[in-house]
mmCIF file of C-alpha atoms and ligand atoms in Angstrom:
data_model
loop_
_atom_site.group_PDB
_atom_site.id
_atom_site.type_symbol
_atom_site.label_atom_id
_atom_site.label_comp_id
_atom_site.label_asym_id
_atom_site.label_seq_id
_atom_site.Cartn_x
_atom_site.Cartn_y
_atom_site.Cartn_z
ATOM 1 C CA MET A 999 11.462 33.729 11.771
ATOM 2 C CA LYS A 1000 11.372 35.935 8.709
ATOM 3 C CA LYS A 1001 8.890 38.713 9.369
ATOM 4 C CA LEU A 1002 9.749 41.376 11.918
ATOM 5 C CA LYS A 1003 6.757 40.879 14.184
ATOM 6 C CA PRO A 1004 5.820 37.280 14.924
ATOM 7 C CA LEU A 1005 2.100 36.532 15.190
ATOM 8 C CA ILE A 1006 1.108 34.340 18.135
ATOM 9 C CA VAL A 1007 -2.486 33.108 18.005
ATOM 10 C CA GLY A 1008 -4.194 31.350 20.915
ATOM 11 C CA ASN A 1009 -7.026 28.956 20.075
ATOM 12 C CA TRP A 1010 -9.093 28.497 23.216
ATOM 13 C CA LYS A 1011 -11.385 25.847 21.669
ATOM 14 C CA THR A 1012 -14.154 25.127 24.245
ATOM 15 C CA ASN A 1013 -12.354 26.881 27.114
ATOM 16 C CA PRO A 1014 -12.940 28.352 29.634
ATOM 17 C CA GLY A 1015 -16.392 27.487 30.972
ATOM 18 C CA SER A 1016 -17.437 30.958 32.151
ATOM 19 C CA LEU A 1017 -17.210 34.607 31.182
ATOM 20 C CA LYS A 1018 -15.592 35.356 34.541
ATOM 21 C CA ASP A 1019 -12.710 32.976 33.824
ATOM 22 C CA ALA A 1020 -12.385 34.209 30.236
ATOM 23 C CA LYS A 1021 -12.037 37.797 31.455
ATOM 24 C CA ASN A 1022 -9.448 36.814 34.061
ATOM 25 C CA ILE A 1023 -7.274 34.846 31.673
ATOM 26 C CA PHE A 1024 -7.535 37.524 28.997
ATOM 27 C CA SER A 1025 -6.640 40.262 31.414
ATOM 28 C CA GLY A 1026 -3.424 38.393 32.324
ATOM 29 C CA ILE A 1027 -2.633 37.887 28.637
ATOM 30 C CA LYS A 1028 -3.163 41.603 27.966
ATOM 31 C CA LYS A 1029 -0.665 42.434 30.699
ATOM 32 C CA ALA A 1030 1.856 39.996 29.218
ATOM 33 C CA ALA A 1031 1.275 41.473 25.745
ATOM 34 C CA SER A 1032 2.220 44.899 27.061
ATOM 35 C CA VAL A 1033 5.595 43.457 28.108
ATOM 36 C CA TYR A 1034 6.273 41.654 24.806
ATOM 37 C CA LYS A 1035 5.687 44.538 22.429
ATOM 38 C CA GLY A 1036 7.690 42.852 19.675
ATOM 39 C CA LEU A 1037 4.927 40.253 19.240
ATOM 40 C CA ASP A 1038 1.450 40.470 17.747
ATOM 41 C CA ILE A 1039 -0.917 38.434 19.886
ATOM 42 C CA VAL A 1040 -4.405 37.164 19.034
ATOM 43 C CA VAL A 1041 -6.796 35.288 21.303
ATOM 44 C CA CYS A 1042 -9.607 33.275 19.716
ATOM 45 C CA PRO A 1043 -12.152 32.527 22.453
ATOM 46 C CA PRO A 1044 -15.516 30.764 22.039
ATOM 47 C CA TYR A 1045 -18.230 32.958 20.407
ATOM 48 C CA PRO A 1046 -19.983 34.196 23.567
ATOM 49 C CA PHE A 1047 -16.758 35.823 24.815
ATOM 50 C CA VAL A 1048 -15.568 37.434 21.576
ATOM 51 C CA SER A 1049 -17.490 40.677 21.939
ATOM 52 C CA ILE A 1050 -16.640 41.491 25.544
ATOM 53 C CA LEU A 1051 -12.964 40.544 25.232
ATOM 54 C CA ALA A 1052 -12.585 42.510 21.986
ATOM 55 C CA GLN A 1053 -14.154 45.551 23.610
ATOM 56 C CA SER A 1054 -11.808 45.273 26.573
ATOM 57 C CA VAL A 1055 -8.827 45.718 24.229
ATOM 58 C CA GLY A 1056 -9.924 49.299 23.572
ATOM 59 C CA THR A 1057 -9.089 51.507 20.629
ATOM 60 C CA GLY A 1058 -5.731 52.673 19.326
ATOM 61 C CA LYS A 1059 -2.787 50.664 18.130
ATOM 62 C CA LYS A 1060 -2.401 47.538 20.286
ATOM 63 C CA ASN A 1061 -0.344 44.367 19.898
ATOM 64 C CA ILE A 1062 -3.232 42.238 21.119
ATOM 65 C CA SER A 1063 -6.532 41.501 19.430
ATOM 66 C CA VAL A 1064 -9.373 39.028 19.411
ATOM 67 C CA GLY A 1065 -10.411 36.556 16.736
ATOM 68 C CA SER A 1066 -13.035 33.879 16.266
ATOM 69 C CA GLN A 1067 -12.439 30.143 15.897
ATOM 70 C CA ASP A 1068 -14.803 29.852 12.949
ATOM 71 C CA VAL A 1069 -17.468 31.746 10.981
ATOM 72 C CA SER A 1070 -20.668 30.619 9.340
ATOM 73 C CA GLN A 1071 -20.748 29.952 5.637
ATOM 74 C CA TYR A 1072 -24.091 31.786 5.636
ATOM 75 C CA GLU A 1073 -24.466 35.505 5.452
ATOM 76 C CA THR A 1074 -26.518 37.723 7.715
ATOM 77 C CA GLY A 1075 -30.281 37.700 7.186
ATOM 78 C CA LEU A 1076 -30.841 34.075 6.168
ATOM 79 C CA SER A 1077 -32.982 31.545 8.044
ATOM 80 C CA ARG A 1078 -30.147 29.433 9.454
ATOM 81 C CA THR A 1079 -30.798 28.782 13.130
ATOM 82 C CA GLY A 1080 -27.700 28.852 15.307
ATOM 83 C CA GLU A 1081 -25.311 30.256 12.703
ATOM 84 C CA VAL A 1082 -23.033 33.238 13.423
ATOM 85 C CA SER A 1083 -22.106 35.293 10.355
ATOM 86 C CA ALA A 1084 -18.719 36.838 9.647
ATOM 87 C CA ASP A 1085 -20.332 40.306 9.648
ATOM 88 C CA MET A 1086 -21.594 39.804 13.196
ATOM 89 C CA ILE A 1087 -18.199 38.705 14.439
ATOM 90 C CA ALA A 1088 -16.431 41.602 12.744
ATOM 91 C CA SER A 1089 -18.997 44.058 14.104
ATOM 92 C CA VAL A 1090 -18.129 43.221 17.723
ATOM 93 C CA GLY A 1091 -14.449 43.946 17.169
ATOM 94 C CA ALA A 1092 -12.848 40.653 16.131
ATOM 95 C CA ARG A 1093 -9.897 41.170 13.795
ATOM 96 C CA TYR A 1094 -9.216 37.569 12.760
ATOM 97 C CA ALA A 1095 -11.177 34.405 12.009
ATOM 98 C CA ILE A 1096 -9.826 30.869 11.860
ATOM 99 C CA VAL A 1097 -11.149 28.858 8.922
ATOM 100 C CA GLY A 1098 -10.593 25.155 8.243
ATOM 101 C CA HIS A 1099 -9.262 23.988 11.589
ATOM 102 C CA SER A 1100 -8.818 20.212 11.430
ATOM 103 C CA GLU A 1101 -11.291 19.724 14.274
ATOM 104 C CA ARG A 1102 -13.953 21.429 12.129
ATOM 105 C CA ARG A 1103 -12.898 19.509 9.035
ATOM 106 C CA ALA A 1104 -13.367 16.328 11.127
ATOM 107 C CA MET A 1105 -16.929 17.498 11.862
ATOM 108 C CA GLY A 1106 -17.641 17.431 8.138
ATOM 109 C CA GLU A 1107 -16.465 20.753 6.699
ATOM 110 C CA ASN A 1108 -15.229 20.193 3.186
ATOM 111 C CA ALA A 1109 -13.295 22.321 0.730
ATOM 112 C CA GLU A 1110 -16.461 23.798 -0.764
ATOM 113 C CA THR A 1111 -17.702 24.990 2.620
ATOM 114 C CA LEU A 1112 -14.276 26.358 3.518
ATOM 115 C CA LYS A 1113 -14.043 28.272 0.279
ATOM 116 C CA VAL A 1114 -17.352 29.994 1.049
ATOM 117 C CA LYS A 1115 -16.302 30.676 4.648
ATOM 118 C CA LEU A 1116 -13.036 32.228 3.478
ATOM 119 C CA GLN A 1117 -14.972 34.526 1.134
ATOM 120 C CA GLN A 1118 -17.357 35.486 3.945
ATOM 121 C CA VAL A 1119 -14.407 36.607 6.071
ATOM 122 C CA LEU A 1120 -12.772 38.453 3.185
ATOM 123 C CA LYS A 1121 -15.929 40.555 2.800
ATOM 124 C CA THR A 1122 -15.318 41.959 6.294
ATOM 125 C CA ASN A 1123 -12.340 43.836 7.696
ATOM 126 C CA MET A 1124 -11.056 40.659 9.410
ATOM 127 C CA SER A 1125 -8.063 38.568 8.344
ATOM 128 C CA VAL A 1126 -8.403 34.823 7.788
ATOM 129 C CA ILE A 1127 -6.200 32.223 9.444
ATOM 130 C CA LEU A 1128 -6.542 29.319 7.030
ATOM 131 C CA CYS A 1129 -5.548 25.963 8.556
ATOM 132 C CA VAL A 1130 -4.084 23.175 6.470
ATOM 133 C CA GLY A 1131 -2.241 19.994 7.415
ATOM 134 C CA GLU A 1132 -1.950 16.299 6.679
ATOM 135 C CA LYS A 1133 -3.574 13.647 8.868
ATOM 136 C CA GLU A 1134 -0.511 11.436 8.871
ATOM 137 C CA ARG A 1135 3.052 11.351 7.600
ATOM 138 C CA ASP A 1136 4.097 8.767 5.050
ATOM 139 C CA THR A 1137 7.678 7.920 4.130
ATOM 140 C CA GLU A 1138 7.244 9.009 0.497
ATOM 141 C CA GLY A 1139 6.467 12.646 1.340
ATOM 142 C CA GLY A 1140 2.844 12.456 0.129
ATOM 143 C CA TYR A 1141 1.962 15.001 2.838
ATOM 144 C CA PHE A 1142 3.397 17.804 0.692
ATOM 145 C CA GLU A 1143 0.805 17.026 -1.987
ATOM 146 C CA VAL A 1144 -1.960 16.842 0.630
ATOM 147 C CA VAL A 1145 -1.167 20.338 1.876
ATOM 148 C CA LYS A 1146 -0.843 21.712 -1.647
ATOM 149 C CA ALA A 1147 -4.268 20.276 -2.592
ATOM 150 C CA GLN A 1148 -5.854 21.795 0.538
ATOM 151 C CA LEU A 1149 -4.414 25.201 -0.304
ATOM 152 C CA LYS A 1150 -5.368 24.977 -3.942
ATOM 153 C CA GLU A 1151 -8.992 24.020 -3.360
ATOM 154 C CA VAL A 1152 -9.631 26.898 -0.964
ATOM 155 C CA LEU A 1153 -7.416 29.639 -2.431
ATOM 156 C CA SER A 1154 -8.290 29.221 -6.092
ATOM 157 C CA GLY A 1155 -10.445 32.095 -7.221
ATOM 158 C CA VAL A 1156 -9.330 34.473 -4.449
ATOM 159 C CA ASN A 1157 -8.633 38.003 -5.702
ATOM 160 C CA ARG A 1158 -4.983 38.947 -5.689
ATOM 161 C CA SER A 1159 -5.866 42.076 -3.736
ATOM 162 C CA ASP A 1160 -7.238 39.929 -0.869
ATOM 163 C CA PHE A 1161 -4.110 37.888 -0.213
ATOM 164 C CA HIS A 1162 -2.753 40.390 2.291
ATOM 165 C CA LYS A 1163 -5.677 39.348 4.534
ATOM 166 C CA ILE A 1164 -4.845 35.642 4.450
ATOM 167 C CA ILE A 1165 -2.521 33.889 6.888
ATOM 168 C CA ILE A 1166 -1.711 30.217 6.485
ATOM 169 C CA ALA A 1167 -1.506 28.001 9.570
ATOM 170 C CA TYR A 1168 0.227 24.717 8.892
ATOM 171 C CA GLU A 1169 -1.041 22.272 11.490
ATOM 172 C CA PRO A 1170 -0.208 18.613 10.904
ATOM 173 C CA VAL A 1171 -3.260 16.895 12.393
ATOM 174 C CA TRP A 1172 -1.182 14.129 14.011
ATOM 175 C CA ALA A 1173 0.775 16.755 15.988
ATOM 176 C CA ILE A 1174 -2.288 18.514 17.456
ATOM 177 C CA GLY A 1175 -3.230 17.913 21.082
ATOM 178 C CA ARG A 1176 -0.598 15.255 21.696
ATOM 179 C CA LYS A 1177 -0.419 13.944 25.221
ATOM 180 C CA ASP A 1178 3.367 13.645 24.937
ATOM 181 C CA ASN A 1179 3.495 17.234 23.579
ATOM 182 C CA VAL A 1180 5.667 16.193 20.657
ATOM 183 C CA ALA A 1181 5.492 18.781 17.906
ATOM 184 C CA LEU A 1182 6.894 18.606 14.407
ATOM 185 C CA THR A 1183 10.659 19.194 14.435
ATOM 186 C CA GLY A 1184 11.961 22.525 13.197
ATOM 187 C CA TYR A 1185 13.864 20.748 10.438
ATOM 188 C CA ASP A 1186 10.766 18.999 9.028
ATOM 189 C CA LEU A 1187 8.711 22.132 9.484
ATOM 190 C CA HIS A 1188 11.193 24.177 7.499
ATOM 191 C CA GLN A 1189 10.818 21.819 4.529
ATOM 192 C CA MET A 1190 7.047 22.342 4.557
ATOM 193 C CA VAL A 1191 7.388 26.125 4.907
ATOM 194 C CA VAL A 1192 9.699 26.227 1.887
ATOM 195 C CA TYR A 1193 7.302 23.977 -0.050
ATOM 196 C CA ILE A 1194 4.267 26.161 0.754
ATOM 197 C CA ARG A 1195 6.119 29.334 -0.251
ATOM 198 C CA LYS A 1196 7.251 27.722 -3.490
ATOM 199 C CA TYR A 1197 3.658 26.726 -4.267
ATOM 200 C CA LEU A 1198 2.423 30.259 -3.493
ATOM 201 C CA LYS A 1199 5.147 31.721 -5.693
ATOM 202 C CA GLU A 1200 4.343 29.423 -8.618
ATOM 203 C CA SER A 1201 0.636 30.195 -8.320
ATOM 204 C CA TRP A 1202 0.543 33.887 -7.415
ATOM 205 C CA GLY A 1203 4.056 35.239 -7.839
ATOM 206 C CA ASP A 1204 6.890 36.390 -5.667
ATOM 207 C CA THR A 1205 5.271 39.407 -4.005
ATOM 208 C CA ILE A 1206 2.293 37.483 -2.647
ATOM 209 C CA ALA A 1207 4.435 34.464 -1.693
ATOM 210 C CA SER A 1208 6.927 36.455 0.327
ATOM 211 C CA MET A 1209 4.302 38.699 1.948
ATOM 212 C CA MET A 1210 2.092 35.919 3.317
ATOM 213 C CA LYS A 1211 2.590 34.769 6.884
ATOM 214 C CA ILE A 1212 2.916 31.070 7.600
ATOM 215 C CA LEU A 1213 2.246 29.909 11.159
ATOM 216 C CA TYR A 1214 2.825 26.524 12.764
ATOM 217 C CA GLY A 1215 0.392 24.808 15.124
ATOM 218 C CA GLY A 1216 0.404 21.449 16.895
ATOM 219 C CA SER A 1217 1.502 20.871 20.511
ATOM 220 C CA VAL A 1218 3.416 24.139 20.763
ATOM 221 C CA ASN A 1219 4.684 24.970 24.239
ATOM 222 C CA SER A 1220 7.456 27.074 25.704
ATOM 223 C CA SER A 1221 9.996 24.251 25.486
ATOM 224 C CA ASN A 1222 9.648 23.473 21.775
ATOM 225 C CA THR A 1223 9.130 27.042 20.577
ATOM 226 C CA GLU A 1224 12.805 27.722 19.920
ATOM 227 C CA ASP A 1225 13.254 24.816 17.503
ATOM 228 C CA ILE A 1226 9.982 25.632 15.720
ATOM 229 C CA VAL A 1227 10.655 29.338 15.410
ATOM 230 C CA ILE A 1228 14.377 29.338 14.623
ATOM 231 C CA ASN A 1229 14.790 26.155 12.589
ATOM 232 C CA GLY A 1230 11.260 26.047 11.188
ATOM 233 C CA GLU A 1231 11.454 29.696 10.077
ATOM 234 C CA VAL A 1232 7.759 30.309 10.549
ATOM 235 C CA ASP A 1233 6.194 33.744 10.979
ATOM 236 C CA GLY A 1234 4.297 32.777 14.090
ATOM 237 C CA LEU A 1235 2.392 30.126 15.997
ATOM 238 C CA LEU A 1236 -1.149 28.827 16.428
ATOM 239 C CA VAL A 1237 -1.278 27.603 19.999
ATOM 240 C CA GLY A 1238 -4.002 25.434 21.541
ATOM 241 C CA ARG A 1239 -3.555 24.102 25.069
ATOM 242 C CA SER A 1240 -0.624 26.377 25.924
ATOM 243 C CA SER A 1241 -2.888 29.405 25.435
ATOM 244 C CA TRP A 1242 -5.533 28.304 27.923
ATOM 245 C CA THR A 1243 -3.834 29.778 30.987
ATOM 246 C CA THR A 1244 -2.139 33.135 31.303
ATOM 247 C CA GLU A 1245 1.030 31.493 32.613
ATOM 248 C CA ALA A 1246 1.452 28.954 29.815
ATOM 249 C CA PHE A 1247 0.730 31.518 27.084
ATOM 250 C CA ARG A 1248 3.068 34.063 28.701
ATOM 251 C CA ASP A 1249 5.833 31.433 28.735
ATOM 252 C CA VAL A 1250 5.355 30.954 24.987
ATOM 253 C CA PHE A 1251 5.682 34.746 24.469
ATOM 254 C CA ALA A 1252 8.835 34.822 26.596
ATOM 255 C CA SER A 1253 10.339 31.964 24.659
ATOM 256 C CA VAL A 1254 9.591 33.487 21.208
ATOM 257 C CA ASN A 1255 10.871 36.821 22.430
ATOM 258 C CA SER A 1256 14.144 35.360 23.656
ATOM 259 C CA CYS A 1257 14.654 33.506 20.331
ATOM 260 C CA MET A 1258 14.213 36.787 18.501
ATOM 261 C CA THR A 1259 16.658 38.605 20.732
ATOM 262 C CA THR A 1260 19.333 35.898 20.591
ATOM 263 C CA HIS A 1261 18.905 35.692 16.866
ATOM 264 C CA SER A 1262 19.148 39.395 16.219
ATOM 265 C CA ILE A 1263 22.284 39.606 18.374
ATOM 266 C CA LYS A 1264 23.816 36.760 16.349
ATOM 267 C CA ASP A 1265 22.883 38.533 13.088
ATOM 268 C CA LEU A 1266 24.347 41.781 14.364
ATOM 269 C CA LYS A 1267 27.633 40.076 15.301
ATOM 270 C CA LYS A 1268 27.799 38.466 11.844
ATOM 271 C CA THR A 1269 27.239 41.840 10.141
ATOM 272 C CA LEU A 1270 29.907 43.499 12.286
ATOM 273 C CA LYS A 1271 32.399 40.729 11.535
ATOM 274 C CA LYS A 1272 31.690 41.035 7.806
ATOM 275 C CA ALA A 1273 32.124 44.829 7.906
ATOM 276 C CA GLN A 1274 35.441 44.468 9.804
ATOM 277 C CA ALA A 1275 36.707 41.920 7.265
ATOM 278 C CA GLN A 1276 35.760 44.206 4.372
ATOM 279 C CA LYS A 1277 37.569 47.102 6.035
ATOM 280 C CA LYS A 1278 40.669 44.971 6.525
ATOM 281 C CA ASN A 1279 40.632 43.894 2.878
ATOM 282 C CA LYS A 1280 40.472 47.497 1.722
ATOM 283 C CA ARG A 1281 43.599 48.485 3.658
HETATM 284 P P1 PGA B 1319 -2.519 22.179 20.572
HETATM 285 O O1 PGA B 1319 -3.670 22.678 19.571
HETATM 286 O O2 PGA B 1319 -1.524 23.312 20.682
HETATM 287 O O3 PGA B 1319 -3.213 21.891 21.838
HETATM 288 O O4 PGA B 1319 -1.902 20.961 19.941
HETATM 289 C C1 PGA B 1319 -3.343 23.397 18.407
HETATM 290 C C2 PGA B 1319 -4.574 23.662 17.597
HETATM 291 O O5 PGA B 1319 -5.483 22.817 17.590
HETATM 292 O O6 PGA B 1319 -4.678 24.711 16.951
#
């Protein structure tokens, strides 16, 4: 994991079924967040719970915040029954909005719609979590091109000054919601992360490419986190089912946290060894 503070996003989808349960789960997650201060945690509940959960976070610098799972492509004030604008979501305290989740793409959202949605979020003070990912893996590596095309069609035309508000979530569709909980391996993930960064660098330069966070999503749980985080070298995770209970989400935090600690100890030992060798050589 490259960036200092990993970003762990929970996507609650259509869970839970009541405000009472949402408050209970979120209160447990808040407690866990106060233990794992080295992580930035975001919970994306269904719309009706966004406001109350965001308000319960309170003001001041916190490592937990609330996001929405989607935003409308329409702006405030239009006659579009049932739509919820990005302004409204931002006004109740959400800090992030997911755009382009594969489950929404499957409901008919196309690149044009997603481009507009992304712009709607960028007009607010929220950050966008833009989801991309191939439906299936072929042996020729065509999935790299699929992801590149998805990024290109939504990101083209975005102002350079807005890129700091965009986070990319790579979620291979075939790895989402798997009953056997098999995620992409860290090795394969790393190849995609490198590919995405290379594409960002070629299109928008080094500064933007190295600043942008890339998350992984798709059947993440506490037992596959280590491989994903360490070998995949992602900047965080987009977690579905393992964020629906306090316990499962807390286990993911614990696992990311322990990877970070083990890794920084290893790095420290390497640096010490190098310094000792240099000292010896000088004598
Ligand atoms: P999952 O969902 O972790 O349950 O696979 C991930 C997602 O849909 O974002």
